[in-house]
């Protein structure tokens, strides 16, 4: 029976939705928030006053552009490989500086969303036409398998936006270890980590009063409706955010307002919900220097430098192989 189920999935999305909604407790992966609508909603989130992460990291890159670019540069140029490139707003600060100073590099943006990559490539053609851009569509883990192919000169692996925060610590160590294994001693990893802070500030960032975050969270249900012929009533679910200051874990949920049944025709699946039952959709982990050093050591990496904003809300760390 299990084998029959496995062979009928046409995509990872189908399989993950089936697995997540037949588990207890129910869960769906946050990577499926992103399609054309989801990309736009996340851009809207990044512009919200409560969502401090984007502005903090943007300011770090704006205030330390030269120092960061100097750390990136290699004797024979370098390949700048960005995992989860998105719209590239922050990265363009570095790309512009590198281009204006005639530094030899190739830019390889990686994203799960082909739509995001297409828009990024189009904007770079207009704004920075001299930058060599080679987009790569796929998940981080797909890309990490190909990273070691880039070994003819220095690699700089760029992960902005605290994307690592979407992983539990054990998964974050696996992720960092995979990057470490693809690195040579000359390579470096530049990665953003959202820092622990006032718990209310964190809750506000993921629960804005305008409802944009709720719409973004619900986009995974909309995708199931559109792509898998589901009949989720989006109004019968609401967004709920929690934060545990001890573990530094923020969690997003969709909560069913009532006892209800959802049918997903493409999966031949009927899903029953009790009133107030949850679907866990995302974690957003928060860190301090001690946790980051521990994660690095578990992955045979070491922190060699870091940059922070004026409030110490956010940090970008440079890692090298031990």
PDB file of C-alpha atoms in Angstrom:
ATOM      1  CA  UNK A   1       0.000   0.000   0.000  1.00  0.00           C
ATOM      2  CA  UNK A   2       2.754   2.452   0.958  1.00  0.00           C
ATOM      3  CA  UNK A   3       4.565   1.859  -2.337  1.00  0.00           C
ATOM      4  CA  UNK A   4       1.405   2.584  -4.332  1.00  0.00           C
ATOM      5  CA  UNK A   5       1.057   5.904  -2.533  1.00  0.00           C
ATOM      6  CA  UNK A   6       4.682   6.859  -3.162  1.00  0.00           C
ATOM      7  CA  UNK A   7       4.615   6.094  -6.885  1.00  0.00           C
ATOM      8  CA  UNK A   8       1.618   8.310  -7.619  1.00  0.00           C
ATOM      9  CA  UNK A   9       3.239  11.603  -6.583  1.00  0.00           C
ATOM     10  CA  UNK A  10       4.061  13.765  -9.590  1.00  0.00           C
ATOM     11  CA  UNK A  11       6.142  16.274  -7.607  1.00  0.00           C
ATOM     12  CA  UNK A  12       7.799  16.942  -4.262  1.00  0.00           C
ATOM     13  CA  UNK A  13       4.981  19.412  -3.556  1.00  0.00           C
ATOM     14  CA  UNK A  14       2.375  16.635  -3.895  1.00  0.00           C
ATOM     15  CA  UNK A  15       4.351  14.263  -1.689  1.00  0.00           C
ATOM     16  CA  UNK A  16       5.060  16.850   1.009  1.00  0.00           C
ATOM     17  CA  UNK A  17       1.433  18.004   1.120  1.00  0.00           C
ATOM     18  CA  UNK A  18       0.204  14.401   1.412  1.00  0.00           C
ATOM     19  CA  UNK A  19       2.753  13.568   4.128  1.00  0.00           C
ATOM     20  CA  UNK A  20       2.172  16.785   6.063  1.00  0.00           C
ATOM     21  CA  UNK A  21      -1.618  16.640   6.104  1.00  0.00           C
ATOM     22  CA  UNK A  22      -1.754  12.937   7.013  1.00  0.00           C
ATOM     23  CA  UNK A  23       0.685  13.421   9.928  1.00  0.00           C
ATOM     24  CA  UNK A  24      -0.216  14.254  13.502  1.00  0.00           C
ATOM     25  CA  UNK A  25       0.263  17.050  14.272  1.00  0.00           C
ATOM     26  CA  UNK A  26      -0.291  18.364  10.741  1.00  0.00           C
ATOM     27  CA  UNK A  27       2.441  20.390   9.033  1.00  0.00           C
ATOM     28  CA  UNK A  28       3.287  22.009   5.686  1.00  0.00           C
ATOM     29  CA  UNK A  29       6.675  23.335   4.586  1.00  0.00           C
ATOM     30  CA  UNK A  30       7.212  27.090   4.408  1.00  0.00           C
ATOM     31  CA  UNK A  31       9.142  26.664   1.138  1.00  0.00           C
ATOM     32  CA  UNK A  32       5.748  26.241  -0.544  1.00  0.00           C
ATOM     33  CA  UNK A  33       4.663  29.767   0.428  1.00  0.00           C
ATOM     34  CA  UNK A  34       6.569  30.932  -2.645  1.00  0.00           C
ATOM     35  CA  UNK A  35       5.029  31.256  -6.103  1.00  0.00           C
ATOM     36  CA  UNK A  36       4.312  34.430  -8.082  1.00  0.00           C
ATOM     37  CA  UNK A  37       1.750  35.603  -5.505  1.00  0.00           C
ATOM     38  CA  UNK A  38       3.850  34.405  -2.552  1.00  0.00           C
ATOM     39  CA  UNK A  39       6.948  36.204  -3.866  1.00  0.00           C
ATOM     40  CA  UNK A  40       4.968  39.460  -4.061  1.00  0.00           C
ATOM     41  CA  UNK A  41       3.511  38.977  -0.565  1.00  0.00           C
ATOM     42  CA  UNK A  42       6.975  38.393   0.879  1.00  0.00           C
ATOM     43  CA  UNK A  43       8.232  41.589  -0.775  1.00  0.00           C
ATOM     44  CA  UNK A  44       5.310  43.361   0.908  1.00  0.00           C
ATOM     45  CA  UNK A  45       6.300  41.792   4.252  1.00  0.00           C
ATOM     46  CA  UNK A  46       9.874  43.021   3.853  1.00  0.00           C
ATOM     47  CA  UNK A  47       8.526  46.575   3.521  1.00  0.00           C
ATOM     48  CA  UNK A  48       6.447  46.400   6.718  1.00  0.00           C
ATOM     49  CA  UNK A  49       7.691  48.594   9.589  1.00  0.00           C
ATOM     50  CA  UNK A  50       7.374  45.638  12.014  1.00  0.00           C
ATOM     51  CA  UNK A  51       9.533  43.351   9.870  1.00  0.00           C
ATOM     52  CA  UNK A  52      12.927  44.656  11.013  1.00  0.00           C
ATOM     53  CA  UNK A  53      15.068  41.864   9.486  1.00  0.00           C
ATOM     54  CA  UNK A  54      15.366  43.251   5.950  1.00  0.00           C
ATOM     55  CA  UNK A  55      16.255  46.810   6.969  1.00  0.00           C
ATOM     56  CA  UNK A  56      18.762  45.630   9.585  1.00  0.00           C
ATOM     57  CA  UNK A  57      20.622  43.442   7.095  1.00  0.00           C
ATOM     58  CA  UNK A  58      20.382  46.086   4.365  1.00  0.00           C
ATOM     59  CA  UNK A  59      21.975  48.609   6.725  1.00  0.00           C
ATOM     60  CA  UNK A  60      24.752  46.160   7.666  1.00  0.00           C
ATOM     61  CA  UNK A  61      25.609  45.680   3.976  1.00  0.00           C
ATOM     62  CA  UNK A  62      25.308  49.415   3.219  1.00  0.00           C
ATOM     63  CA  UNK A  63      27.535  50.471   6.135  1.00  0.00           C
ATOM     64  CA  UNK A  64      30.194  47.774   5.613  1.00  0.00           C
ATOM     65  CA  UNK A  65      30.190  47.344   1.825  1.00  0.00           C
ATOM     66  CA  UNK A  66      33.904  47.864   1.257  1.00  0.00           C
ATOM     67  CA  UNK A  67      35.008  45.696   4.170  1.00  0.00           C
ATOM     68  CA  UNK A  68      32.704  42.857   3.107  1.00  0.00           C
ATOM     69  CA  UNK A  69      33.712  43.126  -0.561  1.00  0.00           C
ATOM     70  CA  UNK A  70      37.395  43.092   0.420  1.00  0.00           C
ATOM     71  CA  UNK A  71      36.806  39.878   2.383  1.00  0.00           C
ATOM     72  CA  UNK A  72      35.100  38.335  -0.656  1.00  0.00           C
ATOM     73  CA  UNK A  73      37.811  39.156  -3.185  1.00  0.00           C
ATOM     74  CA  UNK A  74      40.253  36.472  -4.342  1.00  0.00           C
ATOM     75  CA  UNK A  75      43.567  36.646  -6.204  1.00  0.00           C
ATOM     76  CA  UNK A  76      41.952  35.169  -9.350  1.00  0.00           C
ATOM     77  CA  UNK A  77      38.515  36.620  -8.820  1.00  0.00           C
ATOM     78  CA  UNK A  78      35.693  34.610  -7.241  1.00  0.00           C
ATOM     79  CA  UNK A  79      32.298  33.011  -7.773  1.00  0.00           C
ATOM     80  CA  UNK A  80      29.554  34.567  -5.654  1.00  0.00           C
ATOM     81  CA  UNK A  81      26.921  31.856  -5.076  1.00  0.00           C
ATOM     82  CA  UNK A  82      23.792  33.123  -3.327  1.00  0.00           C
ATOM     83  CA  UNK A  83      21.380  30.578  -1.857  1.00  0.00           C
ATOM     84  CA  UNK A  84      17.822  31.944  -1.721  1.00  0.00           C
ATOM     85  CA  UNK A  85      18.491  35.066  -3.790  1.00  0.00           C
ATOM     86  CA  UNK A  86      14.908  36.370  -3.874  1.00  0.00           C
ATOM     87  CA  UNK A  87      14.643  39.863  -5.346  1.00  0.00           C
ATOM     88  CA  UNK A  88      18.347  40.593  -4.714  1.00  0.00           C
ATOM     89  CA  UNK A  89      17.643  44.022  -3.177  1.00  0.00           C
ATOM     90  CA  UNK A  90      20.337  43.679  -0.515  1.00  0.00           C
ATOM     91  CA  UNK A  91      22.799  41.775  -2.691  1.00  0.00           C
ATOM     92  CA  UNK A  92      22.729  44.576  -5.284  1.00  0.00           C
ATOM     93  CA  UNK A  93      24.592  46.792  -2.785  1.00  0.00           C
ATOM     94  CA  UNK A  94      27.535  44.386  -2.999  1.00  0.00           C
ATOM     95  CA  UNK A  95      27.148  43.703  -6.724  1.00  0.00           C
ATOM     96  CA  UNK A  96      27.236  47.421  -7.510  1.00  0.00           C
ATOM     97  CA  UNK A  97      30.366  47.992  -5.417  1.00  0.00           C
ATOM     98  CA  UNK A  98      32.136  44.972  -6.936  1.00  0.00           C
ATOM     99  CA  UNK A  99      31.178  46.076 -10.450  1.00  0.00           C
ATOM    100  CA  UNK A 100      32.125  49.747  -9.923  1.00  0.00           C
ATOM    101  CA  UNK A 101      35.541  48.664  -8.665  1.00  0.00           C
ATOM    102  CA  UNK A 102      36.143  46.261 -11.577  1.00  0.00           C
ATOM    103  CA  UNK A 103      36.476  43.244  -9.285  1.00  0.00           C
ATOM    104  CA  UNK A 104      36.445  39.959 -11.200  1.00  0.00           C
ATOM    105  CA  UNK A 105      33.479  37.793 -10.153  1.00  0.00           C
ATOM    106  CA  UNK A 106      30.515  35.780 -11.419  1.00  0.00           C
ATOM    107  CA  UNK A 107      27.156  35.956  -9.669  1.00  0.00           C
ATOM    108  CA  UNK A 108      25.191  32.699  -9.362  1.00  0.00           C
ATOM    109  CA  UNK A 109      21.809  33.373  -7.723  1.00  0.00           C
ATOM    110  CA  UNK A 110      19.958  30.245  -6.567  1.00  0.00           C
ATOM    111  CA  UNK A 111      16.261  30.155  -5.697  1.00  0.00           C
ATOM    112  CA  UNK A 112      13.448  27.623  -5.514  1.00  0.00           C
ATOM    113  CA  UNK A 113      11.218  30.155  -7.319  1.00  0.00           C
ATOM    114  CA  UNK A 114      11.844  30.446 -11.071  1.00  0.00           C
ATOM    115  CA  UNK A 115       9.647  33.550 -11.017  1.00  0.00           C
ATOM    116  CA  UNK A 116      11.972  35.238  -8.492  1.00  0.00           C
ATOM    117  CA  UNK A 117      15.038  34.336 -10.584  1.00  0.00           C
ATOM    118  CA  UNK A 118      13.456  35.659 -13.792  1.00  0.00           C
ATOM    119  CA  UNK A 119      12.597  38.962 -12.123  1.00  0.00           C
ATOM    120  CA  UNK A 120      16.070  39.230 -10.564  1.00  0.00           C
ATOM    121  CA  UNK A 121      17.836  38.549 -13.865  1.00  0.00           C
ATOM    122  CA  UNK A 122      15.628  41.105 -15.646  1.00  0.00           C
ATOM    123  CA  UNK A 123      16.296  43.790 -13.028  1.00  0.00           C
ATOM    124  CA  UNK A 124      20.059  43.149 -13.093  1.00  0.00           C
ATOM    125  CA  UNK A 125      20.101  43.506 -16.896  1.00  0.00           C
ATOM    126  CA  UNK A 126      18.684  47.013 -16.459  1.00  0.00           C
ATOM    127  CA  UNK A 127      20.531  48.112 -13.316  1.00  0.00           C
ATOM    128  CA  UNK A 128      23.888  46.301 -13.533  1.00  0.00           C
ATOM    129  CA  UNK A 129      24.261  45.013 -17.119  1.00  0.00           C
ATOM    130  CA  UNK A 130      28.006  44.431 -16.734  1.00  0.00           C
ATOM    131  CA  UNK A 131      27.541  41.811 -13.968  1.00  0.00           C
ATOM    132  CA  UNK A 132      27.864  38.208 -15.166  1.00  0.00           C
ATOM    133  CA  UNK A 133      24.713  36.425 -13.911  1.00  0.00           C
ATOM    134  CA  UNK A 134      24.097  32.662 -14.075  1.00  0.00           C
ATOM    135  CA  UNK A 135      20.776  31.827 -12.329  1.00  0.00           C
ATOM    136  CA  UNK A 136      20.252  28.339 -10.865  1.00  0.00           C
ATOM    137  CA  UNK A 137      16.740  27.123 -10.067  1.00  0.00           C
ATOM    138  CA  UNK A 138      16.366  24.541  -7.309  1.00  0.00           C
ATOM    139  CA  UNK A 139      16.447  23.895  -3.577  1.00  0.00           C
ATOM    140  CA  UNK A 140      19.510  24.577  -1.450  1.00  0.00           C
ATOM    141  CA  UNK A 141      20.156  20.877  -1.167  1.00  0.00           C
ATOM    142  CA  UNK A 142      20.075  20.359  -4.967  1.00  0.00           C
ATOM    143  CA  UNK A 143      22.550  23.192  -5.364  1.00  0.00           C
ATOM    144  CA  UNK A 144      24.893  22.058  -2.617  1.00  0.00           C
ATOM    145  CA  UNK A 145      25.495  18.839  -4.536  1.00  0.00           C
ATOM    146  CA  UNK A 146      26.750  20.941  -7.468  1.00  0.00           C
ATOM    147  CA  UNK A 147      28.736  23.472  -5.425  1.00  0.00           C
ATOM    148  CA  UNK A 148      31.939  21.465  -5.417  1.00  0.00           C
ATOM    149  CA  UNK A 149      31.988  21.711  -9.241  1.00  0.00           C
ATOM    150  CA  UNK A 150      32.998  25.337  -8.735  1.00  0.00           C
ATOM    151  CA  UNK A 151      36.549  24.728  -7.566  1.00  0.00           C
ATOM    152  CA  UNK A 152      38.759  26.509 -10.069  1.00  0.00           C
ATOM    153  CA  UNK A 153      38.836  29.669  -7.919  1.00  0.00           C
ATOM    154  CA  UNK A 154      37.541  31.066  -4.649  1.00  0.00           C
ATOM    155  CA  UNK A 155      33.859  30.544  -3.839  1.00  0.00           C
ATOM    156  CA  UNK A 156      31.882  32.922  -1.666  1.00  0.00           C
ATOM    157  CA  UNK A 157      28.625  31.325  -0.559  1.00  0.00           C
ATOM    158  CA  UNK A 158      26.071  33.957   0.389  1.00  0.00           C
ATOM    159  CA  UNK A 159      22.975  33.232   2.505  1.00  0.00           C
ATOM    160  CA  UNK A 160      21.090  36.399   3.453  1.00  0.00           C
ATOM    161  CA  UNK A 161      17.738  36.931   5.147  1.00  0.00           C
ATOM    162  CA  UNK A 162      18.335  34.509   8.032  1.00  0.00           C
ATOM    163  CA  UNK A 163      17.126  31.659   5.807  1.00  0.00           C
ATOM    164  CA  UNK A 164      18.940  29.248   8.108  1.00  0.00           C
ATOM    165  CA  UNK A 165      16.349  30.240  10.732  1.00  0.00           C
ATOM    166  CA  UNK A 166      13.787  28.087   8.900  1.00  0.00           C
ATOM    167  CA  UNK A 167      15.731  24.992  10.007  1.00  0.00           C
ATOM    168  CA  UNK A 168      15.808  23.239  13.370  1.00  0.00           C
ATOM    169  CA  UNK A 169      19.319  23.166  14.858  1.00  0.00           C
ATOM    170  CA  UNK A 170      19.932  19.547  13.826  1.00  0.00           C
ATOM    171  CA  UNK A 171      18.930  20.366  10.232  1.00  0.00           C
ATOM    172  CA  UNK A 172      20.932  23.607  10.301  1.00  0.00           C
ATOM    173  CA  UNK A 173      24.044  21.600  11.223  1.00  0.00           C
ATOM    174  CA  UNK A 174      23.419  19.234   8.294  1.00  0.00           C
ATOM    175  CA  UNK A 175      22.986  22.247   5.988  1.00  0.00           C
ATOM    176  CA  UNK A 176      26.181  23.921   7.250  1.00  0.00           C
ATOM    177  CA  UNK A 177      28.066  20.631   7.014  1.00  0.00           C
ATOM    178  CA  UNK A 178      27.005  20.212   3.383  1.00  0.00           C
ATOM    179  CA  UNK A 179      28.278  23.702   2.617  1.00  0.00           C
ATOM    180  CA  UNK A 180      31.508  22.984   4.513  1.00  0.00           C
ATOM    181  CA  UNK A 181      32.086  19.809   2.475  1.00  0.00           C
ATOM    182  CA  UNK A 182      31.748  21.788  -0.764  1.00  0.00           C
ATOM    183  CA  UNK A 183      34.263  24.424   0.403  1.00  0.00           C
ATOM    184  CA  UNK A 184      38.008  24.585  -0.122  1.00  0.00           C
ATOM    185  CA  UNK A 185      40.243  26.283   2.481  1.00  0.00           C
ATOM    186  CA  UNK A 186      40.135  29.498   0.379  1.00  0.00           C
ATOM    187  CA  UNK A 187      36.346  29.616   0.272  1.00  0.00           C
ATOM    188  CA  UNK A 188      34.087  31.453   2.684  1.00  0.00           C
ATOM    189  CA  UNK A 189      30.483  31.455   3.794  1.00  0.00           C
ATOM    190  CA  UNK A 190      28.692  34.750   4.515  1.00  0.00           C
ATOM    191  CA  UNK A 191      25.424  34.135   6.335  1.00  0.00           C
ATOM    192  CA  UNK A 192      22.775  36.181   8.154  1.00  0.00           C
ATOM    193  CA  UNK A 193      21.377  35.201  11.577  1.00  0.00           C
ATOM    194  CA  UNK A 194      18.530  37.010  13.308  1.00  0.00           C
ATOM    195  CA  UNK A 195      19.484  37.635  16.930  1.00  0.00           C
ATOM    196  CA  UNK A 196      17.522  37.028  20.143  1.00  0.00           C
ATOM    197  CA  UNK A 197      15.845  40.233  21.327  1.00  0.00           C
ATOM    198  CA  UNK A 198      12.688  41.532  23.031  1.00  0.00           C
ATOM    199  CA  UNK A 199      10.130  38.742  22.437  1.00  0.00           C
ATOM    200  CA  UNK A 200       7.413  41.285  21.566  1.00  0.00           C
ATOM    201  CA  UNK A 201       9.571  42.714  18.757  1.00  0.00           C
ATOM    202  CA  UNK A 202       9.856  39.205  17.291  1.00  0.00           C
ATOM    203  CA  UNK A 203       6.140  38.439  17.619  1.00  0.00           C
ATOM    204  CA  UNK A 204       5.243  41.756  15.957  1.00  0.00           C
ATOM    205  CA  UNK A 205       7.544  40.978  13.009  1.00  0.00           C
ATOM    206  CA  UNK A 206       5.565  37.820  12.184  1.00  0.00           C
ATOM    207  CA  UNK A 207       2.078  39.049  13.047  1.00  0.00           C
ATOM    208  CA  UNK A 208       1.550  42.420  11.411  1.00  0.00           C
ATOM    209  CA  UNK A 209      -1.807  44.194  11.905  1.00  0.00           C
ATOM    210  CA  UNK A 210      -2.408  44.625   8.142  1.00  0.00           C
ATOM    211  CA  UNK A 211      -2.745  40.863   7.556  1.00  0.00           C
ATOM    212  CA  UNK A 212       0.010  40.541   4.944  1.00  0.00           C
ATOM    213  CA  UNK A 213       1.814  37.866   6.992  1.00  0.00           C
ATOM    214  CA  UNK A 214      -1.440  35.955   7.374  1.00  0.00           C
ATOM    215  CA  UNK A 215      -2.017  36.063   3.598  1.00  0.00           C
ATOM    216  CA  UNK A 216       1.553  34.860   3.018  1.00  0.00           C
ATOM    217  CA  UNK A 217       1.085  31.956   5.452  1.00  0.00           C
ATOM    218  CA  UNK A 218      -2.242  31.025   3.830  1.00  0.00           C
ATOM    219  CA  UNK A 219      -0.692  31.077   0.358  1.00  0.00           C
ATOM    220  CA  UNK A 220       0.352  27.466   0.867  1.00  0.00           C
ATOM    221  CA  UNK A 221      -3.363  26.571   1.158  1.00  0.00           C
ATOM    222  CA  UNK A 222      -4.141  28.627  -1.936  1.00  0.00           C
ATOM    223  CA  UNK A 223      -1.453  26.763  -3.858  1.00  0.00           C
ATOM    224  CA  UNK A 224      -2.975  23.446  -2.784  1.00  0.00           C
ATOM    225  CA  UNK A 225      -6.366  24.685  -4.043  1.00  0.00           C
ATOM    226  CA  UNK A 226      -4.957  25.920  -7.359  1.00  0.00           C
ATOM    227  CA  UNK A 227      -2.386  23.250  -8.141  1.00  0.00           C
ATOM    228  CA  UNK A 228      -3.814  20.133  -6.465  1.00  0.00           C
ATOM    229  CA  UNK A 229      -7.549  20.856  -6.861  1.00  0.00           C
ATOM    230  CA  UNK A 230      -8.144  21.387  -3.150  1.00  0.00           C
ATOM    231  CA  UNK A 231     -11.136  23.071  -1.527  1.00  0.00           C
ATOM    232  CA  UNK A 232      -9.606  24.817   1.508  1.00  0.00           C
ATOM    233  CA  UNK A 233     -11.803  27.685   2.714  1.00  0.00           C
ATOM    234  CA  UNK A 234      -9.073  30.190   3.589  1.00  0.00           C
ATOM    235  CA  UNK A 235     -11.414  32.220   5.813  1.00  0.00           C
ATOM    236  CA  UNK A 236     -11.962  29.216   8.071  1.00  0.00           C
ATOM    237  CA  UNK A 237      -8.265  29.269   9.076  1.00  0.00           C
ATOM    238  CA  UNK A 238      -6.313  32.012  10.843  1.00  0.00           C
ATOM    239  CA  UNK A 239      -2.616  32.742  11.323  1.00  0.00           C
ATOM    240  CA  UNK A 240      -1.075  32.283  14.796  1.00  0.00           C
ATOM    241  CA  UNK A 241       2.469  33.086  15.882  1.00  0.00           C
ATOM    242  CA  UNK A 242       4.368  31.931  18.981  1.00  0.00           C
ATOM    243  CA  UNK A 243       7.851  32.671  20.301  1.00  0.00           C
ATOM    244  CA  UNK A 244       9.830  30.782  22.946  1.00  0.00           C
ATOM    245  CA  UNK A 245      12.550  33.089  24.329  1.00  0.00           C
ATOM    246  CA  UNK A 246      14.347  30.149  25.939  1.00  0.00           C
ATOM    247  CA  UNK A 247      14.940  28.222  22.714  1.00  0.00           C
ATOM    248  CA  UNK A 248      14.790  31.259  20.413  1.00  0.00           C
ATOM    249  CA  UNK A 249      12.138  29.569  18.264  1.00  0.00           C
ATOM    250  CA  UNK A 250       9.322  31.499  16.578  1.00  0.00           C
ATOM    251  CA  UNK A 251       6.638  29.251  15.064  1.00  0.00           C
ATOM    252  CA  UNK A 252       3.851  29.995  12.598  1.00  0.00           C
ATOM    253  CA  UNK A 253       0.608  28.036  12.493  1.00  0.00           C
ATOM    254  CA  UNK A 254      -2.653  28.013  10.600  1.00  0.00           C
ATOM    255  CA  UNK A 255      -5.523  27.251  13.007  1.00  0.00           C
ATOM    256  CA  UNK A 256      -8.856  25.786  11.939  1.00  0.00           C
ATOM    257  CA  UNK A 257     -11.730  27.881  13.293  1.00  0.00           C
ATOM    258  CA  UNK A 258     -14.147  24.945  13.173  1.00  0.00           C
ATOM    259  CA  UNK A 259     -14.534  21.219  12.664  1.00  0.00           C
ATOM    260  CA  UNK A 260     -14.276  20.780   8.900  1.00  0.00           C
ATOM    261  CA  UNK A 261     -13.311  18.461   6.059  1.00  0.00           C
ATOM    262  CA  UNK A 262     -11.044  19.392   3.146  1.00  0.00           C
ATOM    263  CA  UNK A 263     -10.768  17.420  -0.086  1.00  0.00           C
ATOM    264  CA  UNK A 264      -7.686  17.464  -2.330  1.00  0.00           C
ATOM    265  CA  UNK A 265      -8.803  15.754  -5.528  1.00  0.00           C
ATOM    266  CA  UNK A 266      -5.410  15.421  -7.205  1.00  0.00           C
ATOM    267  CA  UNK A 267      -4.128  13.472  -4.176  1.00  0.00           C
ATOM    268  CA  UNK A 268      -7.414  11.562  -3.730  1.00  0.00           C
ATOM    269  CA  UNK A 269      -7.184  12.771  -0.140  1.00  0.00           C
ATOM    270  CA  UNK A 270      -9.777  13.819   2.417  1.00  0.00           C
ATOM    271  CA  UNK A 271      -8.433  15.686   5.454  1.00  0.00           C
ATOM    272  CA  UNK A 272     -10.447  16.096   8.644  1.00  0.00           C
ATOM    273  CA  UNK A 273      -9.829  19.014  10.987  1.00  0.00           C
ATOM    274  CA  UNK A 274     -11.059  19.402  14.533  1.00  0.00           C
ATOM    275  CA  UNK A 275     -12.007  22.887  15.730  1.00  0.00           C
ATOM    276  CA  UNK A 276      -8.807  24.753  16.750  1.00  0.00           C
ATOM    277  CA  UNK A 277      -6.552  22.118  15.181  1.00  0.00           C
ATOM    278  CA  UNK A 278      -3.287  23.493  13.840  1.00  0.00           C
ATOM    279  CA  UNK A 279      -1.107  23.150  10.755  1.00  0.00           C
ATOM    280  CA  UNK A 280       2.486  24.038  11.597  1.00  0.00           C
ATOM    281  CA  UNK A 281       3.930  25.974   8.630  1.00  0.00           C
ATOM    282  CA  UNK A 282       7.198  27.651   9.606  1.00  0.00           C
ATOM    283  CA  UNK A 283       9.887  28.090  12.210  1.00  0.00           C
ATOM    284  CA  UNK A 284      12.054  31.211  12.426  1.00  0.00           C
ATOM    285  CA  UNK A 285      14.960  30.525  14.739  1.00  0.00           C
ATOM    286  CA  UNK A 286      16.724  33.340  16.637  1.00  0.00           C
ATOM    287  CA  UNK A 287      20.371  33.171  17.725  1.00  0.00           C
ATOM    288  CA  UNK A 288      23.184  34.605  19.797  1.00  0.00           C
ATOM    289  CA  UNK A 289      26.964  34.362  19.298  1.00  0.00           C
ATOM    290  CA  UNK A 290      27.221  31.291  21.509  1.00  0.00           C
ATOM    291  CA  UNK A 291      24.656  29.333  19.470  1.00  0.00           C
ATOM    292  CA  UNK A 292      26.230  30.383  16.161  1.00  0.00           C
ATOM    293  CA  UNK A 293      29.700  29.331  17.365  1.00  0.00           C
ATOM    294  CA  UNK A 294      28.249  25.983  18.476  1.00  0.00           C
ATOM    295  CA  UNK A 295      26.492  25.383  15.143  1.00  0.00           C
ATOM    296  CA  UNK A 296      29.710  26.247  13.295  1.00  0.00           C
ATOM    297  CA  UNK A 297      31.828  23.902  15.420  1.00  0.00           C
ATOM    298  CA  UNK A 298      29.366  21.041  14.827  1.00  0.00           C
ATOM    299  CA  UNK A 299      29.820  21.566  11.070  1.00  0.00           C
ATOM    300  CA  UNK A 300      33.648  21.894  11.199  1.00  0.00           C
ATOM    301  CA  UNK A 301      33.450  25.603  10.473  1.00  0.00           C
ATOM    302  CA  UNK A 302      34.766  28.599  12.412  1.00  0.00           C
ATOM    303  CA  UNK A 303      33.530  32.196  12.662  1.00  0.00           C
ATOM    304  CA  UNK A 304      36.252  34.578  11.500  1.00  0.00           C
ATOM    305  CA  UNK A 305      34.321  37.874  11.488  1.00  0.00           C
ATOM    306  CA  UNK A 306      30.856  39.337  12.006  1.00  0.00           C
ATOM    307  CA  UNK A 307      28.936  42.533  11.292  1.00  0.00           C
ATOM    308  CA  UNK A 308      25.910  43.857  13.184  1.00  0.00           C
ATOM    309  CA  UNK A 309      23.392  46.718  12.978  1.00  0.00           C
ATOM    310  CA  UNK A 310      23.278  49.535  15.518  1.00  0.00           C
ATOM    311  CA  UNK A 311      20.598  47.812  17.652  1.00  0.00           C
ATOM    312  CA  UNK A 312      22.321  44.407  17.609  1.00  0.00           C
ATOM    313  CA  UNK A 313      19.080  42.971  16.183  1.00  0.00           C
ATOM    314  CA  UNK A 314      20.824  41.075  13.388  1.00  0.00           C
ATOM    315  CA  UNK A 315      24.262  39.755  12.460  1.00  0.00           C
ATOM    316  CA  UNK A 316      26.074  38.586   9.352  1.00  0.00           C
ATOM    317  CA  UNK A 317      28.888  36.132  10.074  1.00  0.00           C
ATOM    318  CA  UNK A 318      31.859  35.030   7.966  1.00  0.00           C
ATOM    319  CA  UNK A 319      32.706  31.338   8.264  1.00  0.00           C
ATOM    320  CA  UNK A 320      35.691  29.385   6.988  1.00  0.00           C
ATOM    321  CA  UNK A 321      36.681  25.751   7.176  1.00  0.00           C
ATOM    322  CA  UNK A 322      38.385  24.767  10.434  1.00  0.00           C
TER     323      UNK A 322
END
